[in-house]
Short mmCIF file of C-alpha atoms in Angstrom, two decimals:
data_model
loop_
_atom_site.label_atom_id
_atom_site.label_comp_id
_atom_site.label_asym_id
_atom_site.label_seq_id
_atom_site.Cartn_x
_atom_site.Cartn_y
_atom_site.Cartn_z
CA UNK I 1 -38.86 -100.22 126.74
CA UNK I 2 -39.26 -99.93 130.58
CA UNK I 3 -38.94 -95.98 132.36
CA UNK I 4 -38.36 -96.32 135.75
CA UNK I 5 -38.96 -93.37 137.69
CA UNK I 6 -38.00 -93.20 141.90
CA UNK I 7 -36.11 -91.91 144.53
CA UNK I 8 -33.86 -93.17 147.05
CA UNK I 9 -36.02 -93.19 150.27
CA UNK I 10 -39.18 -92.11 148.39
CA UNK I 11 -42.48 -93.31 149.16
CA UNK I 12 -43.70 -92.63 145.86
CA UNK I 13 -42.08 -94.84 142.42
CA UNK I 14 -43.80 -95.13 138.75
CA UNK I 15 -42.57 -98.05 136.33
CA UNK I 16 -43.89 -97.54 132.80
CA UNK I 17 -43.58 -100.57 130.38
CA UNK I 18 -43.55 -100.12 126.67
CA UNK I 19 -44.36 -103.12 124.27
CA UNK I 20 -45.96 -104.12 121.46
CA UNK I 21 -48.30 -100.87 121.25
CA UNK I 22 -49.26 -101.16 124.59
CA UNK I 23 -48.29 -99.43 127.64
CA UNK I 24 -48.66 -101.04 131.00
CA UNK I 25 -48.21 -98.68 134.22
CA UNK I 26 -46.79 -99.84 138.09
CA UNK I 27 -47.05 -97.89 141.06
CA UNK I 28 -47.47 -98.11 144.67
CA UNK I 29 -50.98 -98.99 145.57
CA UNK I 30 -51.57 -95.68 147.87
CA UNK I 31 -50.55 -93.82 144.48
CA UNK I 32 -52.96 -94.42 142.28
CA UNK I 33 -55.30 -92.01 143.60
CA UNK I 34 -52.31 -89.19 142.71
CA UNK I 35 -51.72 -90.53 139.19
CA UNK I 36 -55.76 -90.87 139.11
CA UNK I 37 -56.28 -87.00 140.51
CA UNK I 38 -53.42 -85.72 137.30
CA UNK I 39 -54.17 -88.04 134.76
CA UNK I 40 -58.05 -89.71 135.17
CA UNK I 41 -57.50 -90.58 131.15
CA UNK I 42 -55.18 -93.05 131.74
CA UNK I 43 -57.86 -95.42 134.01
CA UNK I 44 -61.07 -94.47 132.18
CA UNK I 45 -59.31 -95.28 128.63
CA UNK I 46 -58.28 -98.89 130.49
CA UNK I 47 -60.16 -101.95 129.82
CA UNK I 48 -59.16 -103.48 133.09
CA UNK I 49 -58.90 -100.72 135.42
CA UNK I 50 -56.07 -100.05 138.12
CA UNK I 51 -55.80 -104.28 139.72
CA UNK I 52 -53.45 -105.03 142.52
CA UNK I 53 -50.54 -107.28 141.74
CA UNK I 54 -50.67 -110.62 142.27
CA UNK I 55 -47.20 -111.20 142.64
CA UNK I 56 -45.98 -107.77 144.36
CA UNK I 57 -47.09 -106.92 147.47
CA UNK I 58 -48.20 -103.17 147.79
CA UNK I 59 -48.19 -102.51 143.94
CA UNK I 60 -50.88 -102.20 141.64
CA UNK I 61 -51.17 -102.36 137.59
CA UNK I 62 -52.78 -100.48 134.78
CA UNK I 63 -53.12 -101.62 131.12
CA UNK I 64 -53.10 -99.66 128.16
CA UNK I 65 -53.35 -101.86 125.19
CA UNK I 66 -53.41 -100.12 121.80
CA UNK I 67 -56.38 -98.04 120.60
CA UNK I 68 -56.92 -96.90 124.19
CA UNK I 69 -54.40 -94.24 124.80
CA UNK I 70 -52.86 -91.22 123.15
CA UNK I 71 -49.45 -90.64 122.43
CA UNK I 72 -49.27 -87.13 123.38
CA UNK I 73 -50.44 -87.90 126.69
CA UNK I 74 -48.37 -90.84 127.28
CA UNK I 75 -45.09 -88.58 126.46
CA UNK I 76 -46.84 -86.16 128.77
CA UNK I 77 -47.30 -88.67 131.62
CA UNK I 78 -44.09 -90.10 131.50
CA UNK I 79 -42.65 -86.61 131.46
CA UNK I 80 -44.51 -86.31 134.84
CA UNK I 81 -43.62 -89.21 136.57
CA UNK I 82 -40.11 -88.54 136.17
CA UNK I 83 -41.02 -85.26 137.80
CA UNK I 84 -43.49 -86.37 141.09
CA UNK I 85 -41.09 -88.51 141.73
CA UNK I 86 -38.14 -86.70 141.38
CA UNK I 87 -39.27 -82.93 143.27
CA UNK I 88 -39.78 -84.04 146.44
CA UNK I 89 -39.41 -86.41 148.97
CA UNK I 90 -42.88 -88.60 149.12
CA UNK I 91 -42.73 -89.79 152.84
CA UNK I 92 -45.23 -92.73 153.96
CA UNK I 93 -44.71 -95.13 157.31
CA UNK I 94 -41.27 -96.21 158.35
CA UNK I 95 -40.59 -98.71 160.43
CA UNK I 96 -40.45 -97.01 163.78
CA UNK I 97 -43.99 -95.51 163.47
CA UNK I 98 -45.97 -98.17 161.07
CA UNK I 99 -47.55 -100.04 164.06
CA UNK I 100 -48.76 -97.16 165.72
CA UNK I 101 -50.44 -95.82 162.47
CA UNK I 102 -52.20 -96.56 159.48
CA UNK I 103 -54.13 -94.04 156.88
CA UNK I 104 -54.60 -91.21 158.97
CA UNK I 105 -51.58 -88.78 157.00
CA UNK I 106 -52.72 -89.15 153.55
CA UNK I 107 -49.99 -87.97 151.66
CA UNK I 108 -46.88 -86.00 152.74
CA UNK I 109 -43.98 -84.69 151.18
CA UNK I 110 -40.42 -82.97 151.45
CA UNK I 111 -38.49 -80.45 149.85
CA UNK I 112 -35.51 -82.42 150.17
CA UNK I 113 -33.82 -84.19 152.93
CA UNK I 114 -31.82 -81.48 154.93
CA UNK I 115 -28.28 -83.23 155.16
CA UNK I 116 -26.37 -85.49 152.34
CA UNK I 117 -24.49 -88.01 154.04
CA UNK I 118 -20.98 -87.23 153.88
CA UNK I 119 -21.70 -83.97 151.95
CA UNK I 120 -23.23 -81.78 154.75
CA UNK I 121 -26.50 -79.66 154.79
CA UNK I 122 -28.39 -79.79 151.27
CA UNK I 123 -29.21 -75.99 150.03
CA UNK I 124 -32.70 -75.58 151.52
CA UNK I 125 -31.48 -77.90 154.65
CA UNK I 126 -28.73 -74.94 155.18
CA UNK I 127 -31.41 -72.18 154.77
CA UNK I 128 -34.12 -74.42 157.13
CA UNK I 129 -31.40 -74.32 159.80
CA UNK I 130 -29.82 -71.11 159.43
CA UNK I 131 -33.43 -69.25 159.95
CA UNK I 132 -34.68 -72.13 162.30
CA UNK I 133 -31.38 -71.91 164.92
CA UNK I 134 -29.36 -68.89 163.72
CA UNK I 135 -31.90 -66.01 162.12
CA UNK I 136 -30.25 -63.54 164.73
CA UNK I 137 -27.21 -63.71 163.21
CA UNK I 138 -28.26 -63.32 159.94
CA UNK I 139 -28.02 -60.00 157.73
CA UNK I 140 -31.72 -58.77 156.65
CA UNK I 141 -30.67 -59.58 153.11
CA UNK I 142 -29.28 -63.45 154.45
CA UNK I 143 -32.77 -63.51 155.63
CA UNK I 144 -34.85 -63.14 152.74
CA UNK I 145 -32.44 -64.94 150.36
CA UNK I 146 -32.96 -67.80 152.56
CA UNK I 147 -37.21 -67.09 153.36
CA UNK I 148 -37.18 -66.88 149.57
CA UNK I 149 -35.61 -70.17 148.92
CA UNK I 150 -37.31 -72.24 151.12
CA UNK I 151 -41.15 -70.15 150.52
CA UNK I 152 -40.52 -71.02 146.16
CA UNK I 153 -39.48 -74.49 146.79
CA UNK I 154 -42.79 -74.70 149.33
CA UNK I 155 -45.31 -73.04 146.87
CA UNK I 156 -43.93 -74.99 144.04
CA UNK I 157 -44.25 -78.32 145.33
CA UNK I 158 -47.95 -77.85 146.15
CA UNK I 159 -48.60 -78.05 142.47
CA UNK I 160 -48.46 -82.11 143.64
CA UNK I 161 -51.23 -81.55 146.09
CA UNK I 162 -54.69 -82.96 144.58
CA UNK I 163 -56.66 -79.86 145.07
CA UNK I 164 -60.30 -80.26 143.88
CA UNK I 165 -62.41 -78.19 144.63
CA UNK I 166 -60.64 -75.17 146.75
CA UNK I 167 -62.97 -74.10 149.10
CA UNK I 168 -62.86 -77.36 151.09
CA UNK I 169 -59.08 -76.76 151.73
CA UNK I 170 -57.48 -75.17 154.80
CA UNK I 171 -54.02 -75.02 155.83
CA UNK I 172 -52.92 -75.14 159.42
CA UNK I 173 -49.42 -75.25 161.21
CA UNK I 174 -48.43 -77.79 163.63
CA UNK I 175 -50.24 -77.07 167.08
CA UNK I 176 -48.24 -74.24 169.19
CA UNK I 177 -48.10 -71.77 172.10
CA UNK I 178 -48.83 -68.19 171.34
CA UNK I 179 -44.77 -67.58 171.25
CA UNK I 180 -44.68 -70.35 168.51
CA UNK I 181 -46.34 -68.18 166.22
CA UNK I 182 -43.61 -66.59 165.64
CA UNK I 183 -41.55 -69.52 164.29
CA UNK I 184 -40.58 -70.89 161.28
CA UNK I 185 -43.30 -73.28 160.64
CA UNK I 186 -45.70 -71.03 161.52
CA UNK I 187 -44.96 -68.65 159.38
CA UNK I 188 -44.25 -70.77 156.73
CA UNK I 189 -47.78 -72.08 156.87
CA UNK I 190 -49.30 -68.38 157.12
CA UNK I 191 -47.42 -67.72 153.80
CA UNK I 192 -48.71 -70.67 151.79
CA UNK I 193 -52.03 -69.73 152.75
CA UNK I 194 -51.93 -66.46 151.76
CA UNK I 195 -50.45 -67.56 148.39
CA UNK I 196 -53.02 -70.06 147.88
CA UNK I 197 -55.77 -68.09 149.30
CA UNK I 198 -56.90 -70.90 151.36
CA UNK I 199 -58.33 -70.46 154.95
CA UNK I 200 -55.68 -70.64 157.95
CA UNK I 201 -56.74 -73.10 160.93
CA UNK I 202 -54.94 -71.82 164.48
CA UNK I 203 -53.96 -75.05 166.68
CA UNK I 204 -53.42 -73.32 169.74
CA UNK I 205 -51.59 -75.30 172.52
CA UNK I 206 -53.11 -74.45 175.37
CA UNK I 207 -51.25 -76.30 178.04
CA UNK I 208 -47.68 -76.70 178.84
CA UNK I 209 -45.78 -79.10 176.04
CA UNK I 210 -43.30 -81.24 177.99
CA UNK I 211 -39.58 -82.07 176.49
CA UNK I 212 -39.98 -84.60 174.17
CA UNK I 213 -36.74 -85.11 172.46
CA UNK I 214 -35.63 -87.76 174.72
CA UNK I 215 -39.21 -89.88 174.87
CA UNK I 216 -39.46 -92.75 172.64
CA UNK I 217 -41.16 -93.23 170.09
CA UNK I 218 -44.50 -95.04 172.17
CA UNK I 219 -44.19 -92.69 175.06
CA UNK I 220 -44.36 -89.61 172.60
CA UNK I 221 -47.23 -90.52 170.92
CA UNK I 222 -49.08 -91.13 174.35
CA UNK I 223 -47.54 -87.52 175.53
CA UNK I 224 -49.19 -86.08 172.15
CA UNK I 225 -52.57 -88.09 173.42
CA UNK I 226 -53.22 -86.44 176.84
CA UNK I 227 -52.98 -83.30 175.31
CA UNK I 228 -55.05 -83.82 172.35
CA UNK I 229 -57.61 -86.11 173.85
CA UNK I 230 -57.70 -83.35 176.97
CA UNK I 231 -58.58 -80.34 175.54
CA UNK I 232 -55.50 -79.06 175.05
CA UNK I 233 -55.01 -78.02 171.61
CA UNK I 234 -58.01 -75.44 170.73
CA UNK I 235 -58.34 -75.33 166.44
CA UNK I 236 -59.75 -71.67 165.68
CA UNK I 237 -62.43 -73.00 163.50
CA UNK I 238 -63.81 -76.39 162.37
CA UNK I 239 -62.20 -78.74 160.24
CA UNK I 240 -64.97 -80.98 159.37
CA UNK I 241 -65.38 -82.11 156.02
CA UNK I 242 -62.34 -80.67 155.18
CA UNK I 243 -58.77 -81.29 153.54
CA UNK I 244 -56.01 -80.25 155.78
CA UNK I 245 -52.60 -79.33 154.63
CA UNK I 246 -50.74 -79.22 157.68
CA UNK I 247 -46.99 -77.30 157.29
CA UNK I 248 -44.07 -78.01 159.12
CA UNK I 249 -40.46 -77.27 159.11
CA UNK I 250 -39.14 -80.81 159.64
CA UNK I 251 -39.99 -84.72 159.70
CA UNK I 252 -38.03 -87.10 161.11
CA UNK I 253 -39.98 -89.77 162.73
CA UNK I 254 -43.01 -88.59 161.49
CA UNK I 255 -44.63 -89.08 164.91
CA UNK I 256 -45.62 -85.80 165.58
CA UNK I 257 -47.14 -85.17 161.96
CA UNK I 258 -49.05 -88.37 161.91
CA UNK I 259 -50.61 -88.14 165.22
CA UNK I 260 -51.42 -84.63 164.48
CA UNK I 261 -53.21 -86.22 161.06
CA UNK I 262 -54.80 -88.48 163.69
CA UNK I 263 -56.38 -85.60 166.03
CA UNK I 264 -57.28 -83.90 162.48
CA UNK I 265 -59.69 -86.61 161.41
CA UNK I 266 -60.91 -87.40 164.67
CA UNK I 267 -62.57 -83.86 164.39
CA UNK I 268 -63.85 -85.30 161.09
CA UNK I 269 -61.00 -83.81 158.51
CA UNK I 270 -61.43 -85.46 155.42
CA UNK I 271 -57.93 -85.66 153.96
CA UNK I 272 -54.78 -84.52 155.18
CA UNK I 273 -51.74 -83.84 153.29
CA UNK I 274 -48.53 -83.08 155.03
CA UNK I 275 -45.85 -80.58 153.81
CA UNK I 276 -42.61 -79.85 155.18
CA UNK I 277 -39.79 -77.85 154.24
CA UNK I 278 -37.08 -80.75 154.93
CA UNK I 279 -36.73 -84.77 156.10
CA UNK I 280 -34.08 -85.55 158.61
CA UNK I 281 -31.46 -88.77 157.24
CA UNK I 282 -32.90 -91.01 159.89
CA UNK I 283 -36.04 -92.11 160.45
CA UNK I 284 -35.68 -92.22 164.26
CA UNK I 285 -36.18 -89.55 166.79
CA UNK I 286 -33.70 -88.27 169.44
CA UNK I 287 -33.59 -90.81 171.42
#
């Protein structure tokens, strides 16, 4: 019996194989350390250990022959996989960023992507823009419906989040102006560390952010550079030896995340894990 679990445009895919008493497990290499973090059983209880494919590029392959795994947590796993996969939106390099980057996001996911094609906005895509572009039009009882929505889909999917130990996590927005505290990523990113009781990192931007919507892809991430590598973005407090979740309200290219990731470790973050409330339908920016 096979159980394939994935999602269209999903970094993230498990392929569970059923035969003969034995289970045998597939996943995207940069995975394992997820389905290691949930379920550590599942390796230890293996005689030959996660191996990369030899036939698949990018996948690798666990054995569970019989005697070396327990039902219950087999139906348990497989109920899971159907569920990480299926939640959210697991977002790794596309093609218009992937030679520009390489480990420095280590995980990131979506809510959902904000439109359908043909269909229009998704649910939390319509609240995401309503309190992103139209909040002043909205009734105070619009506003928390739609806060409420998008903060329980948020808190929720951090259950995916490989948390460890707790007191080496932080949470931090993406960098802004003193007036950008008052937007909806920032506040978004306040909330989930409040919920989580985790320690909030300030990225001030301390210089003036030119347009960037029209740049390319290249010319953005040098833009993003100067200011990082020029003093100015100013963190609050350190982030060294730390795991990161950085919040935001949107990814589309993913430039802006991942170089932000790439400033992180350069300060000597130890993880970072990316969380955002929605993914744009193309993987470009506005150019």
């Amino acid at each position: 019996m096979k159980y394939q679990f994935e999602r269209t445009r999903s970094d993230f895919w498990i392929t569970v194989y059923e035969n003969d008493d034995a289970y045998s497990i597939s996943t995207n290499d940069r995975y394992v350390d997820i389905i290691n973090y949930f379920f550590p059983i599942l390796e230890r209880n293996s005689p030959t250990k996660w191996r990369r494919s030899e036939n698949y590029a990018n996948m690798s392959n666990l054995w569970l022959p019989e005697g070396c795994y327990d039902q219950n947590i087999m139906t348990e796993f497989i109920n899971w996989s159907g569920e990480v996969t299926n939640d959210v939106l697991w977002l790794g390099l596309n093609k218009n960023i992937k030679e520009y980057f390489d480990d420095e996001l280590n995980y990131c996911i979506a809510s959902d992507f904000n439109i359908v094609y043909g269909e229009g906005r998704t649910e939390i895509g319509e609240a995401e823009y309503q309190l992103k572009y139209n909040i002043k039009d909205l009734s105070v009882k619009e506003r928390a419906q739609y806060v409420d929505m998008i903060m329980s889909k948020m808190l929720d999917n951090c259950k995916y989040i490989p948390f460890n130990n707790r007191l080496n996590w932080c949470v931090s927005p993406m960098p802004a102006t003193e007036c950008g505290k008052t937007k909806l990523a920032w506040r978004m990113a306040e909330e989930i560390s409040k919920q989580l009781r985790l320690s909030f990192i300030e990225p001030i931007l301390s210089c003036d952010k030119p347009q960037m919507k029209q740049l390319s892809t290249k010319e953005k991430i040098g833009t993003w550079e100067k200011i990082y590598y020029n003093d100015g973005v100013i963190l609050d407090n350190q982030v060294r030896g730390k795991n990161v979740i950085v919040v935001d309200d949107l990814y589309q290219s993913g430039t802006t995340m991942w170089e932000y990731a790439k400033f992180l470790k350069t300060l000597g973050a130890r993880f970072v894990f990316g969380i955002v409330c929605v993914k744009s339908l193309r993987d470009s920016d506005n150019t």
